[in-house]
PDB file of C-alpha atoms in Angstrom:
ATOM      1  CA  MET A   1      30.337   5.958  24.806  1.00 51.00           C
ATOM      2  CA  VAL A   2      31.876   2.170  25.601  1.00 65.00           C
ATOM      3  CA  GLY A   3      35.028   2.446  23.460  1.00 73.00           C
ATOM      4  CA  ALA A   4      33.270   3.873  20.465  1.00 78.00           C
ATOM      5  CA  THR A   5      34.388   7.255  19.010  1.00 91.00           C
ATOM      6  CA  ILE A   6      31.711  10.018  18.713  1.00 92.00           C
ATOM      7  CA  ASN A   7      31.440   9.225  14.730  1.00 93.00           C
ATOM      8  CA  GLN A   8      30.544   5.413  15.630  1.00 93.00           C
ATOM      9  CA  PHE A   9      28.264   6.452  18.547  1.00 92.00           C
ATOM     10  CA  MET A  10      26.118   8.868  16.626  1.00 94.00           C
ATOM     11  CA  VAL A  11      26.081   6.864  13.354  1.00 94.00           C
ATOM     12  CA  GLN A  12      24.756   3.833  15.768  1.00 94.00           C
ATOM     13  CA  SER A  13      22.295   6.114  17.390  1.00 95.00           C
ATOM     14  CA  SER A  14      21.138   7.332  14.253  1.00 96.00           C
ATOM     15  CA  LEU A  15      20.509   3.674  12.715  1.00 96.00           C
ATOM     16  CA  ARG A  16      18.529   2.828  15.900  1.00 96.00           C
ATOM     17  CA  GLU A  17      16.272   5.477  15.579  1.00 96.00           C
ATOM     18  CA  ALA A  18      16.040   5.068  11.693  1.00 96.00           C
ATOM     19  CA  GLU A  19      14.832   1.510  12.476  1.00 95.00           C
ATOM     20  CA  ARG A  20      12.355   2.071  15.072  1.00 93.00           C
ATOM     21  CA  ILE A  21      10.728   4.916  13.173  1.00 94.00           C
ATOM     22  CA  ILE A  22      10.626   2.494   9.617  1.00 93.00           C
ATOM     23  CA  GLU A  23       9.094  -0.389  12.206  1.00 90.00           C
ATOM     24  CA  GLN A  24       6.530   1.867  13.746  1.00 88.00           C
ATOM     25  CA  GLU A  25       5.458   3.253  10.083  1.00 90.00           C
ATOM     26  CA  ARG A  26       5.560  -0.486   8.820  1.00 89.00           C
ATOM     27  CA  VAL A  27       3.277  -1.958  11.585  1.00 86.00           C
ATOM     28  CA  MET A  28      -0.387  -1.231  12.351  1.00 86.00           C
ATOM     29  CA  ARG A  29      -1.814  -1.712  15.623  1.00 88.00           C
ATOM     30  CA  LEU A  30      -5.599  -2.212  15.886  1.00 92.00           C
ATOM     31  CA  SER A  31      -7.736  -2.373  18.905  1.00 96.00           C
ATOM     32  CA  ALA A  32      -9.810  -5.774  19.378  1.00 96.00           C
ATOM     33  CA  GLN A  33     -12.545  -4.261  18.170  1.00 97.00           C
ATOM     34  CA  ASP A  34     -10.976  -2.440  14.862  1.00 96.00           C
ATOM     35  CA  THR A  35      -9.496  -5.895  14.461  1.00 96.00           C
ATOM     36  CA  GLU A  36     -12.883  -7.713  14.094  1.00 97.00           C
ATOM     37  CA  THR A  37     -14.060  -5.014  12.009  1.00 96.00           C
ATOM     38  CA  PHE A  38     -11.130  -5.314   9.773  1.00 94.00           C
ATOM     39  CA  ILE A  39     -11.786  -9.147   9.289  1.00 95.00           C
ATOM     40  CA  GLN A  40     -15.406  -8.910   9.114  1.00 95.00           C
ATOM     41  CA  ALA A  41     -14.794  -6.381   5.861  1.00 94.00           C
ATOM     42  CA  LEU A  42     -12.327  -8.890   4.475  1.00 94.00           C
ATOM     43  CA  GLU A  43     -14.630 -11.654   4.828  1.00 95.00           C
ATOM     44  CA  ASN A  44     -17.973  -9.460   3.807  1.00 94.00           C
ATOM     45  CA  PRO A  45     -16.767  -7.007   1.417  1.00 92.00           C
ATOM     46  CA  PRO A  46     -19.369  -4.544  -0.077  1.00 92.00           C
ATOM     47  CA  PRO A  47     -20.631  -5.290  -3.792  1.00 94.00           C
ATOM     48  CA  PRO A  48     -18.354  -3.154  -6.552  1.00 94.00           C
ATOM     49  CA  ASN A  49     -19.883   0.195  -7.004  1.00 96.00           C
ATOM     50  CA  ALA A  50     -20.685   1.590 -10.480  1.00 96.00           C
ATOM     51  CA  GLN A  51     -16.972   3.391 -10.518  1.00 96.00           C
ATOM     52  CA  LEU A  52     -15.256  -0.115  -9.560  1.00 95.00           C
ATOM     53  CA  LYS A  53     -17.292  -1.761 -11.961  1.00 94.00           C
ATOM     54  CA  ALA A  54     -16.557   0.774 -14.753  1.00 94.00           C
ATOM     55  CA  ALA A  55     -12.482   0.923 -13.645  1.00 93.00           C
ATOM     56  CA  LEU A  56     -12.355  -2.898 -14.406  1.00 92.00           C
ATOM     57  CA  GLN A  57     -14.202  -2.659 -17.520  1.00 91.00           C
ATOM     58  CA  HIS A  58     -11.632  -0.186 -18.726  1.00 90.00           C
ATOM     59  CA  TYR A  59      -8.747  -2.273 -17.532  1.00 89.00           C
ATOM     60  CA  ARG A  60     -10.273  -5.329 -19.660  1.00 87.00           C
ATOM     61  CA  GLU A  61     -10.139  -3.303 -22.481  1.00 84.00           C
ATOM     62  CA  ALA A  62      -7.001  -2.270 -21.994  1.00 82.00           C
ATOM     63  CA  LYS A  63      -5.388  -5.297 -21.561  1.00 78.00           C
ATOM     64  CA  ARG A  64      -7.181  -6.822 -24.404  1.00 73.00           C
ATOM     65  CA  ASP A  65      -5.647  -3.785 -26.912  1.00 64.00           C
ATOM     66  CA  ASP A  66      -2.323  -5.185 -25.372  1.00 62.00           C
ATOM     67  CA  GLU A  67      -2.469  -8.807 -26.702  1.00 63.00           C
ATOM     68  CA  ASP A  68      -0.184  -8.405 -29.588  1.00 62.00           C
ATOM     69  CA  THR A  69       1.114  -4.821 -29.786  1.00 59.00           C
ATOM     70  CA  GLY A  70       2.017  -3.338 -26.291  1.00 59.00           C
ATOM     71  CA  PHE A  71      -0.145  -1.812 -23.783  1.00 60.00           C
ATOM     72  CA  ASN A  72      -2.840   0.635 -25.292  1.00 61.00           C
ATOM     73  CA  TRP A  73      -3.427   2.706 -22.450  1.00 66.00           C
ATOM     74  CA  HIS A  74      -6.442   5.532 -22.766  1.00 70.00           C
ATOM     75  CA  PRO A  75      -6.791   7.595 -19.432  1.00 73.00           C
ATOM     76  CA  ARG A  76     -10.650   7.419 -18.097  1.00 73.00           C
ATOM     77  CA  PRO A  77     -12.295  10.937 -18.571  1.00 73.00           C
ATOM     78  CA  LYS A  78     -12.296  12.779 -14.813  1.00 73.00           C
ATOM     79  CA  GLY A  79     -15.236  11.561 -12.675  1.00 67.00           C
ATOM     80  CA  LEU A  80     -15.618   7.669 -14.004  1.00 60.00           C
TER      81      LEU A  80
END
């Protein structure tokens, strides 16, 4: 334990493990093939589908309502 109290040792060990877990969750590791697939998807995205277009239209309408009075949000019906 090299000059540390048991409490200090436990705190430092816990901190190192927490940092390791956070780093593990924060970093995404991809194979070469997965990296290529990901880059291709970023560079050549598929065209927006009907659901995405409807969501964008809904967002724009909500933003337009917001210009002077505050955000006027109307949730979309299920399935849109």
